[in-house]
mmCIF file of C-alpha atoms in Angstrom:
data_model
loop_
_atom_site.group_PDB
_atom_site.id
_atom_site.type_symbol
_atom_site.label_atom_id
_atom_site.label_comp_id
_atom_site.label_asym_id
_atom_site.label_seq_id
_atom_site.Cartn_x
_atom_site.Cartn_y
_atom_site.Cartn_z
ATOM 1 C CA MET A 1 62.831 13.722 -18.057
ATOM 2 C CA LYS A 2 60.107 16.095 -16.906
ATOM 3 C CA MET A 3 61.438 18.670 -14.508
ATOM 4 C CA LEU A 4 60.872 22.015 -12.822
ATOM 5 C CA GLY A 5 60.707 24.186 -15.908
ATOM 6 C CA LYS A 6 57.446 22.738 -17.217
ATOM 7 C CA LEU A 7 54.224 24.403 -16.177
ATOM 8 C CA PHE A 8 51.531 21.820 -15.660
ATOM 9 C CA LEU A 9 48.843 22.280 -18.286
ATOM 10 C CA ALA A 10 47.242 18.825 -18.181
ATOM 11 C CA ILE A 11 43.523 18.562 -18.858
ATOM 12 C CA GLY A 12 41.614 18.335 -15.589
ATOM 13 C CA PHE A 13 43.038 21.440 -13.927
ATOM 14 C CA SER A 14 40.755 24.447 -13.707
ATOM 15 C CA PHE A 15 42.289 27.826 -14.490
ATOM 16 C CA ILE A 16 41.093 31.318 -13.743
ATOM 17 C CA THR A 17 42.656 33.981 -15.960
ATOM 18 C CA CYS A 18 44.154 36.880 -14.022
ATOM 19 C CA LEU A 19 45.015 40.185 -15.652
ATOM 20 C CA ALA A 20 47.550 41.131 -13.008
ATOM 21 C CA CYS A 21 50.195 39.042 -11.305
ATOM 22 C CA ALA A 22 49.145 37.772 -7.909
ATOM 23 C CA SER A 23 51.297 37.748 -4.812
ATOM 24 C CA PRO A 24 52.105 34.558 -2.897
ATOM 25 C CA ASP A 25 50.822 36.472 0.149
ATOM 26 C CA SER A 26 47.403 36.484 -1.528
ATOM 27 C CA PRO A 27 47.547 33.478 -3.888
ATOM 28 C CA LYS A 28 45.334 33.311 -6.952
ATOM 29 C CA ASN A 29 44.039 30.251 -8.744
ATOM 30 C CA GLY A 30 45.733 29.845 -12.106
ATOM 31 C CA VAL A 31 48.641 32.048 -11.019
ATOM 32 C CA ASP A 32 50.072 30.702 -7.751
ATOM 33 C CA TYR A 33 48.272 27.370 -7.701
ATOM 34 C CA LEU A 34 45.912 25.226 -9.725
ATOM 35 C CA THR A 35 42.666 23.609 -8.635
ATOM 36 C CA LEU A 36 41.804 20.041 -9.540
ATOM 37 C CA GLU A 37 38.441 19.685 -11.245
ATOM 38 C CA ASN A 38 38.125 16.292 -9.550
ATOM 39 C CA PRO A 39 39.414 16.652 -5.977
ATOM 40 C CA GLN A 40 40.803 13.507 -4.394
ATOM 41 C CA PRO A 41 39.667 12.288 -0.929
ATOM 42 C CA SER A 42 41.821 13.082 2.082
ATOM 43 C CA ASP A 43 42.054 11.018 5.266
ATOM 44 C CA ALA A 44 43.928 13.537 7.410
ATOM 45 C CA GLY A 45 41.078 14.098 9.875
ATOM 46 C CA ASP A 46 41.111 17.592 11.377
ATOM 47 C CA LYS A 47 44.499 18.312 9.850
ATOM 48 C CA VAL A 48 45.194 19.400 6.291
ATOM 49 C CA GLU A 49 46.811 16.780 4.087
ATOM 50 C CA VAL A 50 49.907 18.026 2.240
ATOM 51 C CA MET A 51 51.606 15.727 -0.263
ATOM 52 C CA GLU A 52 54.886 16.190 -2.037
ATOM 53 C CA PHE A 53 55.310 14.355 -5.325
ATOM 54 C CA PHE A 54 59.051 14.033 -5.816
ATOM 55 C CA GLY A 55 61.831 11.860 -7.185
ATOM 56 C CA TYR A 56 65.318 11.127 -5.902
ATOM 57 C CA PHE A 57 66.502 11.686 -9.477
ATOM 58 C CA CYS A 58 65.386 15.340 -9.351
ATOM 59 C CA SER A 59 67.914 18.019 -8.381
ATOM 60 C CA HIS A 60 65.113 20.533 -7.770
ATOM 61 C CA CYS A 61 63.483 18.127 -5.290
ATOM 62 C CA TYR A 62 66.847 17.827 -3.547
ATOM 63 C CA GLY A 63 67.161 21.600 -3.329
ATOM 64 C CA PHE A 64 63.601 21.888 -1.982
ATOM 65 C CA ASP A 65 63.962 19.145 0.636
ATOM 66 C CA ALA A 66 65.671 21.053 3.481
ATOM 67 C CA SER A 67 63.268 23.988 3.176
ATOM 68 C CA LEU A 68 60.292 21.652 3.041
ATOM 69 C CA ILE A 69 61.376 19.819 6.200
ATOM 70 C CA LYS A 70 61.544 23.151 8.054
ATOM 71 C CA TRP A 71 58.098 24.055 6.689
ATOM 72 C CA MET A 72 56.712 20.713 7.900
ATOM 73 C CA GLU A 73 58.092 21.300 11.401
ATOM 74 C CA LYS A 74 56.530 24.774 11.505
ATOM 75 C CA GLN A 75 53.129 23.530 10.282
ATOM 76 C CA ASN A 76 53.157 20.237 12.194
ATOM 77 C CA ARG A 77 50.177 21.189 14.371
ATOM 78 C CA HIS A 78 48.001 21.855 11.334
ATOM 79 C CA VAL A 79 49.102 19.470 8.590
ATOM 80 C CA THR A 80 49.708 15.813 7.869
ATOM 81 C CA PHE A 81 52.594 15.456 5.440
ATOM 82 C CA LYS A 82 53.112 12.637 2.950
ATOM 83 C CA ARG A 83 55.766 12.029 0.318
ATOM 84 C CA VAL A 84 54.972 10.242 -2.944
ATOM 85 C CA HIS A 85 57.895 9.084 -5.098
ATOM 86 C CA ILE A 86 56.874 9.271 -8.736
ATOM 87 C CA ASN A 87 57.883 6.988 -11.588
ATOM 88 C CA PHE A 88 57.881 8.473 -15.075
ATOM 89 C CA ASN A 89 59.882 5.631 -16.601
ATOM 90 C CA ASP A 90 61.647 2.363 -15.791
ATOM 91 C CA ASN A 91 64.889 4.146 -14.879
ATOM 92 C CA MET A 92 63.116 5.736 -11.911
ATOM 93 C CA ALA A 93 61.460 2.536 -10.692
ATOM 94 C CA LEU A 94 64.455 1.363 -8.649
ATOM 95 C CA GLN A 95 64.687 4.630 -6.713
ATOM 96 C CA GLN A 96 60.943 4.540 -6.130
ATOM 97 C CA ARG A 97 61.243 0.986 -4.768
ATOM 98 C CA LEU A 98 64.156 2.068 -2.541
ATOM 99 C CA PHE A 99 61.999 4.846 -1.072
ATOM 100 C CA TYR A 100 59.021 2.588 -0.367
ATOM 101 C CA THR A 101 61.177 -0.185 1.062
ATOM 102 C CA LEU A 102 62.734 2.187 3.580
ATOM 103 C CA SER A 103 59.239 3.544 4.320
ATOM 104 C CA ALA A 104 57.794 0.060 4.867
ATOM 105 C CA MET A 105 60.681 -0.807 7.199
ATOM 106 C CA GLY A 106 60.012 2.332 9.275
ATOM 107 C CA LYS A 107 63.532 3.590 8.558
ATOM 108 C CA LEU A 108 62.757 6.674 6.502
ATOM 109 C CA THR A 109 63.394 9.565 8.869
ATOM 110 C CA ASN A 110 63.839 13.035 7.408
ATOM 111 C CA SER A 111 67.564 12.669 8.051
ATOM 112 C CA LEU A 112 67.852 9.364 6.186
ATOM 113 C CA HIS A 113 65.659 10.686 3.389
ATOM 114 C CA HIS A 114 68.066 13.573 2.883
ATOM 115 C CA ARG A 115 71.056 11.206 3.034
ATOM 116 C CA VAL A 116 69.593 9.229 0.129
ATOM 117 C CA PHE A 117 69.137 12.463 -1.796
ATOM 118 C CA ASP A 118 72.696 13.487 -0.997
ATOM 119 C CA ALA A 119 74.089 10.136 -2.141
ATOM 120 C CA ILE A 120 72.317 10.390 -5.497
ATOM 121 C CA GLN A 121 72.568 14.115 -6.206
ATOM 122 C CA VAL A 122 75.978 14.974 -4.735
ATOM 123 C CA LYS A 123 78.009 11.798 -4.386
ATOM 124 C CA ARG A 124 76.570 10.299 -7.581
ATOM 125 C CA THR A 125 76.273 6.892 -5.927
ATOM 126 C CA PRO A 126 75.307 4.335 -8.600
ATOM 127 C CA LEU A 127 71.936 2.745 -7.795
ATOM 128 C CA ARG A 128 71.164 1.090 -11.105
ATOM 129 C CA ASN A 129 70.509 -2.455 -9.887
ATOM 130 C CA GLU A 130 69.527 -4.447 -6.826
ATOM 131 C CA ARG A 131 73.133 -5.287 -5.872
ATOM 132 C CA GLN A 132 74.181 -1.629 -5.845
ATOM 133 C CA ILE A 133 71.128 -0.673 -3.798
ATOM 134 C CA GLY A 134 71.888 -3.490 -1.335
ATOM 135 C CA ASP A 135 75.479 -2.241 -0.987
ATOM 136 C CA PHE A 136 74.216 1.293 -0.445
ATOM 137 C CA VAL A 137 71.769 0.509 2.384
ATOM 138 C CA GLN A 138 74.308 -1.760 4.065
ATOM 139 C CA LYS A 139 76.754 1.152 4.241
ATOM 140 C CA MET A 140 74.000 3.180 5.920
ATOM 141 C CA GLY A 141 73.792 0.570 8.692
ATOM 142 C CA ILE A 142 70.682 -1.273 7.483
ATOM 143 C CA ASP A 143 70.731 -5.064 7.413
ATOM 144 C CA ARG A 144 71.134 -6.009 3.767
ATOM 145 C CA ASN A 145 69.130 -9.254 3.807
ATOM 146 C CA THR A 146 66.229 -7.753 5.766
ATOM 147 C CA PHE A 147 66.135 -4.834 3.362
ATOM 148 C CA LEU A 148 66.208 -7.018 0.231
ATOM 149 C CA ASP A 149 63.452 -9.285 1.571
ATOM 150 C CA MET A 150 61.239 -6.213 1.962
ATOM 151 C CA TYR A 151 62.464 -4.734 -1.320
ATOM 152 C CA ARG A 152 61.187 -7.808 -3.194
ATOM 153 C CA SER A 153 57.956 -8.079 -1.202
ATOM 154 C CA PHE A 154 54.345 -7.764 -2.305
ATOM 155 C CA THR A 155 53.962 -4.978 0.281
ATOM 156 C CA VAL A 156 56.492 -2.751 -1.453
ATOM 157 C CA GLN A 157 55.148 -3.594 -4.896
ATOM 158 C CA SER A 158 51.688 -2.529 -3.707
ATOM 159 C CA LEU A 159 53.092 0.757 -2.372
ATOM 160 C CA CYS A 160 54.805 1.435 -5.702
ATOM 161 C CA ASP A 161 51.625 0.599 -7.628
ATOM 162 C CA GLY A 162 49.654 2.909 -5.345
ATOM 163 C CA ALA A 163 52.106 5.743 -5.969
ATOM 164 C CA VAL A 164 51.753 5.321 -9.733
ATOM 165 C CA GLN A 165 47.972 5.399 -9.381
ATOM 166 C CA MET A 166 48.158 8.584 -7.271
ATOM 167 C CA GLN A 167 50.496 10.137 -9.811
ATOM 168 C CA SER A 168 47.841 9.493 -12.446
ATOM 169 C CA SER A 169 44.912 10.670 -10.292
ATOM 170 C CA TYR A 170 46.611 13.968 -9.538
ATOM 171 C CA GLN A 171 47.892 14.282 -13.122
ATOM 172 C CA ILE A 172 51.465 14.812 -12.000
ATOM 173 C CA ASP A 173 53.821 15.453 -14.893
ATOM 174 C CA GLY A 174 56.633 17.329 -13.137
ATOM 175 C CA VAL A 175 58.369 17.445 -9.768
ATOM 176 C CA PRO A 176 58.548 18.723 -7.123
ATOM 177 C CA THR A 177 54.787 19.245 -6.930
ATOM 178 C CA ILE A 178 52.758 19.946 -3.788
ATOM 179 C CA VAL A 179 49.106 18.906 -3.426
ATOM 180 C CA ILE A 180 47.108 20.403 -0.556
ATOM 181 C CA ASP A 181 43.834 18.940 0.747
ATOM 182 C CA GLY A 182 43.483 16.816 -2.377
ATOM 183 C CA ARG A 183 42.417 19.818 -4.446
ATOM 184 C CA TYR A 184 45.082 22.520 -4.696
ATOM 185 C CA VAL A 185 48.306 22.003 -6.660
ATOM 186 C CA THR A 186 51.348 24.261 -6.500
ATOM 187 C CA SER A 187 55.048 24.090 -7.270
ATOM 188 C CA LEU A 188 58.114 26.216 -7.867
ATOM 189 C CA ALA A 189 57.301 26.123 -11.579
ATOM 190 C CA ILE A 190 53.671 27.169 -11.180
ATOM 191 C CA VAL A 191 54.495 30.056 -8.827
ATOM 192 C CA SER A 192 57.463 31.247 -10.900
ATOM 193 C CA GLU A 193 55.707 31.128 -14.246
ATOM 194 C CA GLY A 194 52.403 32.406 -12.902
ATOM 195 C CA ASN A 195 54.129 35.472 -11.452
ATOM 196 C CA GLN A 196 56.573 35.855 -14.349
ATOM 197 C CA PHE A 197 59.321 35.512 -11.764
ATOM 198 C CA SER A 198 62.906 35.200 -12.993
ATOM 199 C CA GLY A 199 64.819 35.292 -9.712
ATOM 200 C CA SER A 200 66.760 32.532 -8.005
ATOM 201 C CA GLU A 201 65.431 29.074 -7.235
ATOM 202 C CA GLU A 202 65.886 29.778 -3.523
ATOM 203 C CA GLU A 203 63.579 32.801 -3.834
ATOM 204 C CA ALA A 204 61.071 30.671 -5.756
ATOM 205 C CA ARG A 205 61.095 28.148 -2.906
ATOM 206 C CA VAL A 206 60.263 30.915 -0.426
ATOM 207 C CA MET A 207 57.404 32.132 -2.635
ATOM 208 C CA THR A 208 56.043 28.600 -3.009
ATOM 209 C CA MET A 209 56.005 28.020 0.728
ATOM 210 C CA GLN A 210 54.178 31.323 1.207
ATOM 211 C CA VAL A 211 51.501 29.992 -1.137
ATOM 212 C CA MET A 212 51.407 26.745 0.854
ATOM 213 C CA ASP A 213 51.032 28.662 4.138
ATOM 214 C CA ASN A 214 48.132 30.673 2.750
ATOM 215 C CA LEU A 215 46.326 27.681 1.284
ATOM 216 C CA VAL A 216 46.567 25.768 4.569
ATOM 217 C CA ALA A 217 45.292 28.804 6.491
ATOM 218 C CA ARG A 218 42.442 29.215 3.997
ATOM 219 C CA ILE A 219 41.361 25.594 4.365
ATOM 220 C CA LEU A 220 41.457 25.742 8.161
ATOM 221 C CA LYS A 221 39.368 28.932 8.112
ATOM 222 C CA GLU A 222 36.832 27.350 5.733
ATOM 223 C CA ARG A 223 36.491 24.352 8.041
ATOM 224 C CA GLN A 224 36.055 26.565 11.094
ATOM 225 C CA GLU A 225 33.334 28.582 9.373
ATOM 226 C CA SER A 226 31.644 25.397 8.169
ATOM 227 C CA ARG A 227 31.523 24.000 11.710
ATOM 228 C CA LYS A 228 30.208 27.310 13.012
ATOM 229 C CA ASN A 229 27.455 27.430 10.380
ATOM 230 C CA ALA A 230 26.511 23.818 11.066
ATOM 231 C CA ALA A 231 26.237 24.525 14.799
ATOM 232 C CA THR A 232 24.096 27.608 14.122
ATOM 233 C CA ALA A 233 21.761 25.649 11.828
ATOM 234 C CA LYS A 234 21.447 22.893 14.421
ATOM 235 C CA ASN A 235 20.546 25.376 17.175
ATOM 236 C CA ARG A 236 17.867 26.938 14.967
ATOM 237 C CA LYS A 237 16.171 23.575 14.581
ATOM 238 C CA LYS A 238 15.828 23.141 18.311
#
């Protein structure tokens, strides 16, 4: 199982070598984040798209979740947030399908999302087959038959297939991983290893969110300058 400790060195990421450690307050490519050589399109409009690649099986994702929800609330005016449940092997496919079924039903609030995490990571609720998953959602107050109809649907299968394709496009090989604006990739592992940081995971989460804040601010500033330059060029033509 590929987890937090692995720094993502897949071909397709562009690195810049830095002689000195960067600070999350002034993030550096190849130290605090990586840049995709082939950026993926974003449909977030004026906002900045932020995606979390995660898995319910991942204890680090569980630990990151509460902090990430608070970050989302703080950045709500500037970002559009999306979760993508990855699938590295068949054992993870059922949890991925659970996530996308709840999403398709419009049930997946942040609160319910965290309850699923809590059931798997703390209570060790067995979710190894369809019957166990049906029992689980029924206990959460969701109609079992309605859930299972959606669970088996083409809609959910398409969502799962799309997640696997995104996982491949972004070359995700560890979680949790954050992708910003379809081009910047960061994570607790990238920030910790890039800065040779050996503190607590909670401190690494804070550092990672500082990087996220700075990347979002950078993108918004770039867009503002681009609009300003475009307006200036247009006025000169008149």
